[in-house]
mmCIF file of C-alpha atoms in Angstrom:
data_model
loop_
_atom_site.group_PDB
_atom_site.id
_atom_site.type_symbol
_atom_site.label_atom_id
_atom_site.label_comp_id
_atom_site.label_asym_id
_atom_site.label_seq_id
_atom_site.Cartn_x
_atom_site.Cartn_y
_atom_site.Cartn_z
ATOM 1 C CA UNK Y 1 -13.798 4.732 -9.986
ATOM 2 C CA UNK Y 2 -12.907 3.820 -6.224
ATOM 3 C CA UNK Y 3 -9.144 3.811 -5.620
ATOM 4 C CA UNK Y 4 -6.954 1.843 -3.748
ATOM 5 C CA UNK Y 5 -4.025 1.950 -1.982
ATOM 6 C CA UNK Y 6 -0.838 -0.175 -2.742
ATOM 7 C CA UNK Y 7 1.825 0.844 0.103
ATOM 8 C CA UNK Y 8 1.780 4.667 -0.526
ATOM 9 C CA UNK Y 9 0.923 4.714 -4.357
ATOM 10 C CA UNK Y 10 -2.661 5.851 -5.234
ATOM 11 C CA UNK Y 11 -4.980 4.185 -8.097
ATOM 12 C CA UNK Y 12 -7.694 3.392 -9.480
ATOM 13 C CA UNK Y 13 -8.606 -0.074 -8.185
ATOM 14 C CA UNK Y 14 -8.973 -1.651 -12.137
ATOM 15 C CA UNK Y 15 -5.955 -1.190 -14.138
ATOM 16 C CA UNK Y 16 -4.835 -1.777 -17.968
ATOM 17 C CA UNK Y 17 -2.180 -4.265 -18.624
ATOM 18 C CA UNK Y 18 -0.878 -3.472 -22.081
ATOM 19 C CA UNK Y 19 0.779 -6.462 -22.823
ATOM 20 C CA UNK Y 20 -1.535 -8.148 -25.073
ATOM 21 C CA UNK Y 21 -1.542 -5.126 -27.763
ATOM 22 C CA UNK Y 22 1.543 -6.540 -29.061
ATOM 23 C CA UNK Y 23 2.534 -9.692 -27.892
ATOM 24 C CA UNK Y 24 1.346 -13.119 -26.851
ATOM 25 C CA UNK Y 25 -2.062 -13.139 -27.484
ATOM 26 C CA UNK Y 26 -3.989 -13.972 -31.071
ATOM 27 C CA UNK Y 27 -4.258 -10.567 -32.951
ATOM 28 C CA UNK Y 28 -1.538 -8.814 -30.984
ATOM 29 C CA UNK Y 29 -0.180 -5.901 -32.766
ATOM 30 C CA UNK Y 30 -2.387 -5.981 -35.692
ATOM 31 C CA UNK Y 31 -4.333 -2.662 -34.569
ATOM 32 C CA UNK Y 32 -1.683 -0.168 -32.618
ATOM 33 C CA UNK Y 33 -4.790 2.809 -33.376
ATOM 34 C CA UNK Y 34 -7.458 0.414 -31.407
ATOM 35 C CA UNK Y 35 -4.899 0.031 -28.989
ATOM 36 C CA UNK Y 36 -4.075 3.336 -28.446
ATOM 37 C CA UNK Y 37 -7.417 4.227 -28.421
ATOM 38 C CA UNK Y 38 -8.070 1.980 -25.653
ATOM 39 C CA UNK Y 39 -5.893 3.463 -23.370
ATOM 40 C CA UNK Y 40 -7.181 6.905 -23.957
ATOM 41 C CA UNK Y 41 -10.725 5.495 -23.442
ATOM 42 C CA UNK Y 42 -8.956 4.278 -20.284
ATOM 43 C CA UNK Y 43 -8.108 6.799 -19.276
ATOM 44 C CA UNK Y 44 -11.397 8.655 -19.562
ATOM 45 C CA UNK Y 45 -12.838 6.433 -17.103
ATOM 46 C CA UNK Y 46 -10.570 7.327 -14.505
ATOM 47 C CA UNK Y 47 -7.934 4.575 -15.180
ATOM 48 C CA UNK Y 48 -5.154 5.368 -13.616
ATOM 49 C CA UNK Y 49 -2.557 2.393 -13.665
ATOM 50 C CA UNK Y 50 -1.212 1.468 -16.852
ATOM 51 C CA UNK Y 51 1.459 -1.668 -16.922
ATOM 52 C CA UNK Y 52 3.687 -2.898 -19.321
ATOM 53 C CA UNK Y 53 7.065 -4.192 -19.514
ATOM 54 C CA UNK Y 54 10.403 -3.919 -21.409
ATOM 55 C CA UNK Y 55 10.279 -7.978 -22.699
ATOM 56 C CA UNK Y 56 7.045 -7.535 -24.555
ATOM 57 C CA UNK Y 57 8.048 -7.600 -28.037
ATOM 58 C CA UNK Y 58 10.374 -6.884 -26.908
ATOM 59 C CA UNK Y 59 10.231 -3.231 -26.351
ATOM 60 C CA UNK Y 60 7.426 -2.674 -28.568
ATOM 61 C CA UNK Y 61 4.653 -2.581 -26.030
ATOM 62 C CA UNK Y 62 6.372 -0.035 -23.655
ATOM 63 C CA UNK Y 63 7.201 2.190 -27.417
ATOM 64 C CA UNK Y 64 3.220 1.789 -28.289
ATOM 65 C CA UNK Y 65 2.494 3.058 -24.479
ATOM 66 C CA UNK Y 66 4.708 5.851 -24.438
ATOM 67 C CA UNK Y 67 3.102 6.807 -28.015
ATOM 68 C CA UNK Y 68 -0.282 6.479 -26.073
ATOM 69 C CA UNK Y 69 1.078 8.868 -23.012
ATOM 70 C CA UNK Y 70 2.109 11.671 -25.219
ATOM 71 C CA UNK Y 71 0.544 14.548 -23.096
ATOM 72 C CA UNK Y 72 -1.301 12.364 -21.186
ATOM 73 C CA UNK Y 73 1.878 11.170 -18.899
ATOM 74 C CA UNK Y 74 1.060 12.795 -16.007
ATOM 75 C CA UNK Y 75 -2.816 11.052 -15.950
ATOM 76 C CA UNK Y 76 -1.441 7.977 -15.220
ATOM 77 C CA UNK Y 77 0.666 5.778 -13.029
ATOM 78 C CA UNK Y 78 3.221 3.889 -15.383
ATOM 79 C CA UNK Y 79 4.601 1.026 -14.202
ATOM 80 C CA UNK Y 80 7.111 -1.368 -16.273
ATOM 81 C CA UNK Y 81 9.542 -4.038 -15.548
ATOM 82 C CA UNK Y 82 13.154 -5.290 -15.862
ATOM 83 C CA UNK Y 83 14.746 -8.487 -15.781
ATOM 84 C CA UNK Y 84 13.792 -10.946 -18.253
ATOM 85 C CA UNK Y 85 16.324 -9.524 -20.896
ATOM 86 C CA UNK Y 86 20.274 -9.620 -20.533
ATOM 87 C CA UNK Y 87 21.378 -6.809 -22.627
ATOM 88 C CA UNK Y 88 25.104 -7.765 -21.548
ATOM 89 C CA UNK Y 89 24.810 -10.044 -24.199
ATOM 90 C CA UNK Y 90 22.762 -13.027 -23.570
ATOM 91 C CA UNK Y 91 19.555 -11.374 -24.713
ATOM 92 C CA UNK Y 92 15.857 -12.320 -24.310
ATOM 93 C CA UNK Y 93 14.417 -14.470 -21.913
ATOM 94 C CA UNK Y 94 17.955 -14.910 -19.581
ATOM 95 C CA UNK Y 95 17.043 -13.269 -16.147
ATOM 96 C CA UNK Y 96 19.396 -10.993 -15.156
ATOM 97 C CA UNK Y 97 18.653 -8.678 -12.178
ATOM 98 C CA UNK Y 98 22.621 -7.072 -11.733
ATOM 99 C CA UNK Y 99 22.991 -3.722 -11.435
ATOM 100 C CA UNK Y 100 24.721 -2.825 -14.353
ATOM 101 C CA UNK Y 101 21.965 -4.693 -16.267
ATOM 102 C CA UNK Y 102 19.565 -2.589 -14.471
ATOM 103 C CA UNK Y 103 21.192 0.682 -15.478
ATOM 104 C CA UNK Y 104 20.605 -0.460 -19.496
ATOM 105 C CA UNK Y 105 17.110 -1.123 -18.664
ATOM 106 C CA UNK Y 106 16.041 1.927 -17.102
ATOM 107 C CA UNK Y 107 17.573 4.224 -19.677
ATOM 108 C CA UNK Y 108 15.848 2.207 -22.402
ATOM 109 C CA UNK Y 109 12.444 2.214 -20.853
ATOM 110 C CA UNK Y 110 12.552 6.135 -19.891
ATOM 111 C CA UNK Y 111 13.620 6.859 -23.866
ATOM 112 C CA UNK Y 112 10.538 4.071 -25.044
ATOM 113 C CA UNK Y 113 8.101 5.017 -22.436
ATOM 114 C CA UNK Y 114 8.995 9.064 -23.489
ATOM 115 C CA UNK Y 115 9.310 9.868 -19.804
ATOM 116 C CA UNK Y 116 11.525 11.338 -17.358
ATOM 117 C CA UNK Y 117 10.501 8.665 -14.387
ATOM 118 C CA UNK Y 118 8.568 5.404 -13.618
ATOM 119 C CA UNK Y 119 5.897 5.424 -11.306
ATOM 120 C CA UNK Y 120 6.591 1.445 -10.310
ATOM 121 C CA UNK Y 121 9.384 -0.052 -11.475
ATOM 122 C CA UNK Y 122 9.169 -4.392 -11.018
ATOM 123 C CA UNK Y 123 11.741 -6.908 -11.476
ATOM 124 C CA UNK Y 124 10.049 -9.149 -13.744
ATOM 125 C CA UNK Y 125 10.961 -12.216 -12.388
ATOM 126 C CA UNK Y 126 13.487 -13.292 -9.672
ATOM 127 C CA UNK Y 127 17.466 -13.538 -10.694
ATOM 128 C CA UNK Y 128 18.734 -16.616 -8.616
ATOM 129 C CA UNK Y 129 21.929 -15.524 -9.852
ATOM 130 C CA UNK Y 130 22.030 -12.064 -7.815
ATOM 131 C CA UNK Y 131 21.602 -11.309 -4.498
ATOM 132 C CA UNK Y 132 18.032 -9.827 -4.506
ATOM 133 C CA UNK Y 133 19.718 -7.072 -1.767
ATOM 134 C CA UNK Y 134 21.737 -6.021 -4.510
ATOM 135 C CA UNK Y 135 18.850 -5.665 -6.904
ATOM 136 C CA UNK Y 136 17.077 -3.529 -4.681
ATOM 137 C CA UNK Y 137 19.973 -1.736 -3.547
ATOM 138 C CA UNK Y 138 20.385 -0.346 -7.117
ATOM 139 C CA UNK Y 139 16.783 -0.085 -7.831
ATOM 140 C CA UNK Y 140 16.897 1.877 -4.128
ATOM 141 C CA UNK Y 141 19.066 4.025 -5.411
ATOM 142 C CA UNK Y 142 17.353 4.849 -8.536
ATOM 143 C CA UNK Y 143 14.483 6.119 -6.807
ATOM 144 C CA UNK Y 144 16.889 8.634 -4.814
ATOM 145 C CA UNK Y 145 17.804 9.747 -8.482
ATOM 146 C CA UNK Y 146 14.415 10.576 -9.075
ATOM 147 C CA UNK Y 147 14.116 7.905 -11.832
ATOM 148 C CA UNK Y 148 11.773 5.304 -10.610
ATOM 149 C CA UNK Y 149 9.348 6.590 -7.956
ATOM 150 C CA UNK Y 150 8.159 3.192 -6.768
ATOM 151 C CA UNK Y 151 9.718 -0.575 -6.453
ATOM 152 C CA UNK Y 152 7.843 -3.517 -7.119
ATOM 153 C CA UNK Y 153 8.606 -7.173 -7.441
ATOM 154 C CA UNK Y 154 6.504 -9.899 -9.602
ATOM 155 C CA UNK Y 155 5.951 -13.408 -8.995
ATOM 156 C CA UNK Y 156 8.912 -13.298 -5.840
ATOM 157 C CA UNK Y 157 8.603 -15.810 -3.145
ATOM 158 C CA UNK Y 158 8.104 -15.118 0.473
ATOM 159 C CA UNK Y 159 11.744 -15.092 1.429
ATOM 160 C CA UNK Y 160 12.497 -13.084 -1.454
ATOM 161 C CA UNK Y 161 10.033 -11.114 -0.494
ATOM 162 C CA UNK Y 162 11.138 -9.947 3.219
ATOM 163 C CA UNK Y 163 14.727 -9.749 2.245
ATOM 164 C CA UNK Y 164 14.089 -7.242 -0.444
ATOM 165 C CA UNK Y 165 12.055 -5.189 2.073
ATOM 166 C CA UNK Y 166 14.574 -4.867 4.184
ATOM 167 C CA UNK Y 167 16.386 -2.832 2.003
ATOM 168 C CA UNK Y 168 14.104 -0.980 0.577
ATOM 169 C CA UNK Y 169 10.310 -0.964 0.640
ATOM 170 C CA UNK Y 170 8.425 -3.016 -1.721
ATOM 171 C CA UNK Y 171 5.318 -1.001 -3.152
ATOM 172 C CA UNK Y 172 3.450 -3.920 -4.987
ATOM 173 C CA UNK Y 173 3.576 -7.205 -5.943
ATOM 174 C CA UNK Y 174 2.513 -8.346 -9.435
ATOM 175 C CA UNK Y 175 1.782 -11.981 -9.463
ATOM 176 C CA UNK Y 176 -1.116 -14.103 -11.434
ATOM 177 C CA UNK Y 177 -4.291 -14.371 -9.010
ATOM 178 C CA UNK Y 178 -8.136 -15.449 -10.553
ATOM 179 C CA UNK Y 179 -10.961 -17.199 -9.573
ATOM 180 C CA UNK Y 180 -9.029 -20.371 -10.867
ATOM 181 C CA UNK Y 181 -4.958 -19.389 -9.953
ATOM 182 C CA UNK Y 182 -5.283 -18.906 -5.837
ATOM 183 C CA UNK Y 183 -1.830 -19.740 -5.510
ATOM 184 C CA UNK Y 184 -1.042 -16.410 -3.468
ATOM 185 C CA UNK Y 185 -4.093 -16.564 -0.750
ATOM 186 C CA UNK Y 186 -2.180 -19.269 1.475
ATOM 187 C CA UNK Y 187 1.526 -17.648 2.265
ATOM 188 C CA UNK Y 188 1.453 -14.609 -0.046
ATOM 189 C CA UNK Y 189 -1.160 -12.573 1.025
ATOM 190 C CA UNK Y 190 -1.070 -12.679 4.211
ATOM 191 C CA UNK Y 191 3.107 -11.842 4.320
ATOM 192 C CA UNK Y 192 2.129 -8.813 2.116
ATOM 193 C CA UNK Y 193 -0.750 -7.623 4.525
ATOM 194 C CA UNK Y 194 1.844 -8.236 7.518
ATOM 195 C CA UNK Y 195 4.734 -5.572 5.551
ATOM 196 C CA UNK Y 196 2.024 -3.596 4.303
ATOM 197 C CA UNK Y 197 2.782 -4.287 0.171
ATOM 198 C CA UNK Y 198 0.382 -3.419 -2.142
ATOM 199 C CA UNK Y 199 -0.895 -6.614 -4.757
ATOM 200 C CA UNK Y 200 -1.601 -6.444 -8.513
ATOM 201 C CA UNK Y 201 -2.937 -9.016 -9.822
ATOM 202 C CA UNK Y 202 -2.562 -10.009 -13.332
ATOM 203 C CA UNK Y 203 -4.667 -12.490 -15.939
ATOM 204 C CA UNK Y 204 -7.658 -11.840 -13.560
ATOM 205 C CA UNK Y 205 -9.867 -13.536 -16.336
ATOM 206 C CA UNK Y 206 -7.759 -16.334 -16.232
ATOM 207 C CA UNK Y 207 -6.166 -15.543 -19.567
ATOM 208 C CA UNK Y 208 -9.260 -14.575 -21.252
ATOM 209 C CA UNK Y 209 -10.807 -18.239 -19.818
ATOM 210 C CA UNK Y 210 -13.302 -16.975 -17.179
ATOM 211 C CA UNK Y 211 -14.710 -14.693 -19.977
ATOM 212 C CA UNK Y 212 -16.504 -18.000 -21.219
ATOM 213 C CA UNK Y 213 -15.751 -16.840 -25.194
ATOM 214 C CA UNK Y 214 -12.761 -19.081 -25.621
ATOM 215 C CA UNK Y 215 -14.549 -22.411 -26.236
ATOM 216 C CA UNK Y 216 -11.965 -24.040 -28.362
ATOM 217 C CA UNK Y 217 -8.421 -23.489 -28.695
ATOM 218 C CA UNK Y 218 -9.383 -22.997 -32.475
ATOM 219 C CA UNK Y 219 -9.742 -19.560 -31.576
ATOM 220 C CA UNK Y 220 -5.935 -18.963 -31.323
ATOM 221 C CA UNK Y 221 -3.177 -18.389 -33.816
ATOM 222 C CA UNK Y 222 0.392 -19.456 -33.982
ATOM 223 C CA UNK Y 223 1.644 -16.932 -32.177
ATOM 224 C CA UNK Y 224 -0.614 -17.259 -28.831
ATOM 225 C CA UNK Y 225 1.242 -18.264 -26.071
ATOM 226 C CA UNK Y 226 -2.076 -20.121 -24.697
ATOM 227 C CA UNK Y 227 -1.829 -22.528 -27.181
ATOM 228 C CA UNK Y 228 0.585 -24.395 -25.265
ATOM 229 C CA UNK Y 229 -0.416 -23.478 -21.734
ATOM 230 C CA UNK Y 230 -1.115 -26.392 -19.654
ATOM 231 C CA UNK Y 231 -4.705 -25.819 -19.036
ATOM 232 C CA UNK Y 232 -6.034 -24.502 -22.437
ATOM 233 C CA UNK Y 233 -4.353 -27.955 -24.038
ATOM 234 C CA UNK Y 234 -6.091 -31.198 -24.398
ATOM 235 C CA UNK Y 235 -8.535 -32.895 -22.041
ATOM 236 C CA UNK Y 236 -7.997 -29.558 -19.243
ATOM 237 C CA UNK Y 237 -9.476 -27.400 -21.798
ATOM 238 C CA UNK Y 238 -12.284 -29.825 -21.697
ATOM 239 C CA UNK Y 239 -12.292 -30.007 -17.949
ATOM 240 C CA UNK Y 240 -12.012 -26.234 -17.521
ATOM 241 C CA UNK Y 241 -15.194 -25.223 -19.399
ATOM 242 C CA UNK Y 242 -16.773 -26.287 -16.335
ATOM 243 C CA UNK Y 243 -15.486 -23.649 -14.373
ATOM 244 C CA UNK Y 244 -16.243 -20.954 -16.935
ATOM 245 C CA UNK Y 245 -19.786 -22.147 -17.058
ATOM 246 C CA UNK Y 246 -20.161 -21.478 -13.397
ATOM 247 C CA UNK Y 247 -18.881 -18.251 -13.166
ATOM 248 C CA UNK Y 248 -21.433 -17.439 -16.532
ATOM 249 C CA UNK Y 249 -24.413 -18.973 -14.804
ATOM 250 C CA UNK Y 250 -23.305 -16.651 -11.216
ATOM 251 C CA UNK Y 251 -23.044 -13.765 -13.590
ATOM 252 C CA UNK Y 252 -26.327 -14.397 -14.721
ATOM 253 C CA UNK Y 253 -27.534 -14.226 -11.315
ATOM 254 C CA UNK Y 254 -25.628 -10.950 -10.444
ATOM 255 C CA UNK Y 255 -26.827 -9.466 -13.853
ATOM 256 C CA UNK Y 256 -23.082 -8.714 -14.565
ATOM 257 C CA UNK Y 257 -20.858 -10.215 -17.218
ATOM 258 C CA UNK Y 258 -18.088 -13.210 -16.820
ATOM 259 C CA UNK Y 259 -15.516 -11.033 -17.088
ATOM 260 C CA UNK Y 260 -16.761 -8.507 -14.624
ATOM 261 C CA UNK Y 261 -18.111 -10.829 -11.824
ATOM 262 C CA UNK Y 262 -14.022 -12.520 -11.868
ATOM 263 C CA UNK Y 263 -12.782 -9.434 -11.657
ATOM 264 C CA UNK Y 264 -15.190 -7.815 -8.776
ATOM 265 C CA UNK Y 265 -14.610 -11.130 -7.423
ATOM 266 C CA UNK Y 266 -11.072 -10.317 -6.854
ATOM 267 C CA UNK Y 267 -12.009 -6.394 -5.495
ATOM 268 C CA UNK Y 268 -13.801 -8.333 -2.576
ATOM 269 C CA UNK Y 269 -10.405 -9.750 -1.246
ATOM 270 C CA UNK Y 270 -9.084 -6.174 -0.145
ATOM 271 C CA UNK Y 271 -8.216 -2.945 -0.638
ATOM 272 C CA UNK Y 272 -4.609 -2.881 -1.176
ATOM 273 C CA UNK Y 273 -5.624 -5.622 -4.522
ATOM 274 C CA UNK Y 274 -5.875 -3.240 -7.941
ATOM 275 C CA UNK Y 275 -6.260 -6.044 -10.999
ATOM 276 C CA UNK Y 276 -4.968 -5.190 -14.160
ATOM 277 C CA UNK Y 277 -7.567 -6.913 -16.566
ATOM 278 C CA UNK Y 278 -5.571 -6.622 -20.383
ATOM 279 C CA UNK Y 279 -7.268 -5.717 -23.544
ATOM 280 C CA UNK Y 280 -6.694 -3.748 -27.186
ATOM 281 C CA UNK Y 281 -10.414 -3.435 -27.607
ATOM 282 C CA UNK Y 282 -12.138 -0.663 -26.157
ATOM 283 C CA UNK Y 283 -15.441 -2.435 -25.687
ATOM 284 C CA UNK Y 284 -13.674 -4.955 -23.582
ATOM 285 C CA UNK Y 285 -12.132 -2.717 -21.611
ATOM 286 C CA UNK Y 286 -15.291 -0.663 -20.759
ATOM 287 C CA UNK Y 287 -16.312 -4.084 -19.783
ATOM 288 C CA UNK Y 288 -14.077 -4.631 -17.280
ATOM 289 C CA UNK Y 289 -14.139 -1.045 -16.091
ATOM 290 C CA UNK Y 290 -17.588 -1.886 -15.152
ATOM 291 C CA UNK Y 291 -16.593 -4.295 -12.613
ATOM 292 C CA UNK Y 292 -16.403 -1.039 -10.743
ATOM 293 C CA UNK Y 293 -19.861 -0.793 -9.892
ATOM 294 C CA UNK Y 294 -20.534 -4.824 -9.590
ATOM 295 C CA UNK Y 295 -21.677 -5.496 -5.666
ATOM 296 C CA UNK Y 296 -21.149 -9.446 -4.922
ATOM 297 C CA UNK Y 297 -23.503 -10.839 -2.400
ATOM 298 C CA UNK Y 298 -21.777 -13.211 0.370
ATOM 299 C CA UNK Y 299 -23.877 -15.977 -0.757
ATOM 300 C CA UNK Y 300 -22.266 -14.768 -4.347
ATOM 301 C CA UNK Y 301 -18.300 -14.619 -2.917
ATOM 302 C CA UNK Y 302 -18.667 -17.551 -1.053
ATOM 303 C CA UNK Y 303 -20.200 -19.841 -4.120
ATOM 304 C CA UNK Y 304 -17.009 -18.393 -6.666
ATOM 305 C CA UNK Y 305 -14.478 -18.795 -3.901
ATOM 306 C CA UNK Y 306 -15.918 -22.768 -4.001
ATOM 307 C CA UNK Y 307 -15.887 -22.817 -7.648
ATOM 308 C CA UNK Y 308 -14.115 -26.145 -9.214
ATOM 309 C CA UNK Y 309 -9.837 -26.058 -9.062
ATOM 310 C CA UNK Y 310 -8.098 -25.801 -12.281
ATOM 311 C CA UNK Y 311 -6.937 -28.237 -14.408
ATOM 312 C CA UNK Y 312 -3.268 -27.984 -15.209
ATOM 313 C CA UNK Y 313 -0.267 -25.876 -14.214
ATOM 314 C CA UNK Y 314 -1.231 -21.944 -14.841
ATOM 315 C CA UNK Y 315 2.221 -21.675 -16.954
ATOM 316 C CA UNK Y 316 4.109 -24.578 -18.955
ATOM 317 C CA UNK Y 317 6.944 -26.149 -16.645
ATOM 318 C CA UNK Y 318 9.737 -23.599 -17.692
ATOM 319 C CA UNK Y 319 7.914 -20.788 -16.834
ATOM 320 C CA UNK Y 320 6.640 -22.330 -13.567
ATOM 321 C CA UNK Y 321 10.200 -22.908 -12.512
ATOM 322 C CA UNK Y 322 11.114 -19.135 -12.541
ATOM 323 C CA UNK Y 323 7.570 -18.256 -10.256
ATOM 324 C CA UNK Y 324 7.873 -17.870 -6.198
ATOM 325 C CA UNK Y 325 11.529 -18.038 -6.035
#
């Protein structure tokens, strides 16, 4: 697989995102062997980037990925977040980015993740309640402790952005960019091309969406999170099917997938961009590994990068409020 450079970290230019194996999606942690097997198979194909983070589960995801490593650590580039647990006592889902909250969350993701250091460490999602220079003062000096190796941010505005590079600097960025969430290309982008940041990209198949298998929400159980997202309820889904039946009927022209024209879609807009595309299934993921080898015409870029907006927010309002802060 072609590799990619985010700031000074090498990888392979598709990653894994782990995340769905055991939380927020329909099926999620029913199979931990397919799982695991995935990321082997990963692996295998030259893989190198594996994410997951300490609030899925919680904490099971990063467990069932450091299960998956054993002996295999030093194949990969393991990144994992912090942030969206207070372990000082308010618990899941409160941001908190201090550094004593920090120091809890490293030492539990080393012991889960069975590791020594983290390749790319990311604060999930912006604290407005601490100075971001204090954040990556700590995380700064984490990496001088040999620790974390890397320091990434996710979601982060622009000002967030250049203030926490001036204290340290940023490897990546992890924020949600598809053929239908373009949010970053205006402001984003560019900023991180100016400061030389790498960009992951996450949901690349727009939540499964630009696959063009979910055709009713009928599909999901209680416990996926998509059920309530904005454009998979109601008369968006409805609207959205249009856009998935583009992208099919350009994939059919390519002789490529759905899944693997989005995401060689998104390896056209640079090569500091490595998407990690999530799956348990190993057939999926050798689908999206294939994306690898998918050449997009110009006629082909410019008809996706026209393709029909969105309808509806990308996350409900709650979550939208903690994005680009």
């Amino acid at each position: 697989m072609k590799h990619v450079h985010l700031r000074g970290l090498d990888v392979a230019r598709i990653g894994l995102g782990a995340m769905g194996m055991s939380f927020a999606f329909t099926g999620a942690g029913s199979d931990d062997a397919e799982s695991i097997r995935t990321i082997h198979r990963a692996i295998e194909l030259g893989v190198t980037l594996i994410d997951t983070a300490e609030i899925y589960g919680p904490y099971v995801n990063e467990d069932l990925v450091g299960r998956a490593l054993k002996g295999r650590r030093d194949d990969v580039v393991l990144a994992t977040k912090f942030g969206m647990i207070s372990h000082a006592g308010a618990g899941q889902g409160h941001l908190d980015s201090s550094p004593a909250n920090i120091r809890t969350a490293v030492e539990g993701s080393l012991q889960r993740l069975g590791t020594d250091r983290i390749d790319l460490y990311y604060q999930h999602r912006v604290d407005p309640n601490t100075p971001i220079e204090d954040t990556i003062g700590e995380l700064a000096d984490l990496v001088a402790e040999g620790k974390i190796r890397h320091i990434g941010l996710s979601e982060a505005g622009t000002a967030t952005i250049r203030r926490a590079n001036a204290v340290h600097p940023i490897t990546a960025l992890q924020s949600e960019y598809s053929l239908w969430t373009r949010d970053p290309e205006p402001e984003i982008l560019p900023l991180l091309r100016e400061l030389g940041i790498g960009f992951v990209p996450y949901s690349p198949l727009g939540k499964g969406f630009l696959t063009g298998t979910i055709r009713s929400t009928d599909q999901f159980d209680k416990t996926d999170f998509r059920a309530t997202n904005p454009r998979f309820t109601g008369e968006n889904f409805q609207r959205n099917l249009a856009i998935a039946d583009e992208v099919a009927a350009i994939a059919a022209e390519v002789g490529a997938t759905p899944a693997q024209v989005a995401i060689a879609w998104l390896l056209t807009k640079g090569d500091d961009i490595a998407p990690i595309p999530g799956t348990k299934r190993v057939a999926r993921l050798e689908e999206n590994v294939g994306a690898d080898s998918v050449e997009l015409t110009a006629d082909q870029v410019a008809k996706l990068d026209g393709l029909t907006p969105a309808s509806g927010d990308h996350h409900t309002e709650a979550q939208m409020e903690m994005i680009g802060r």
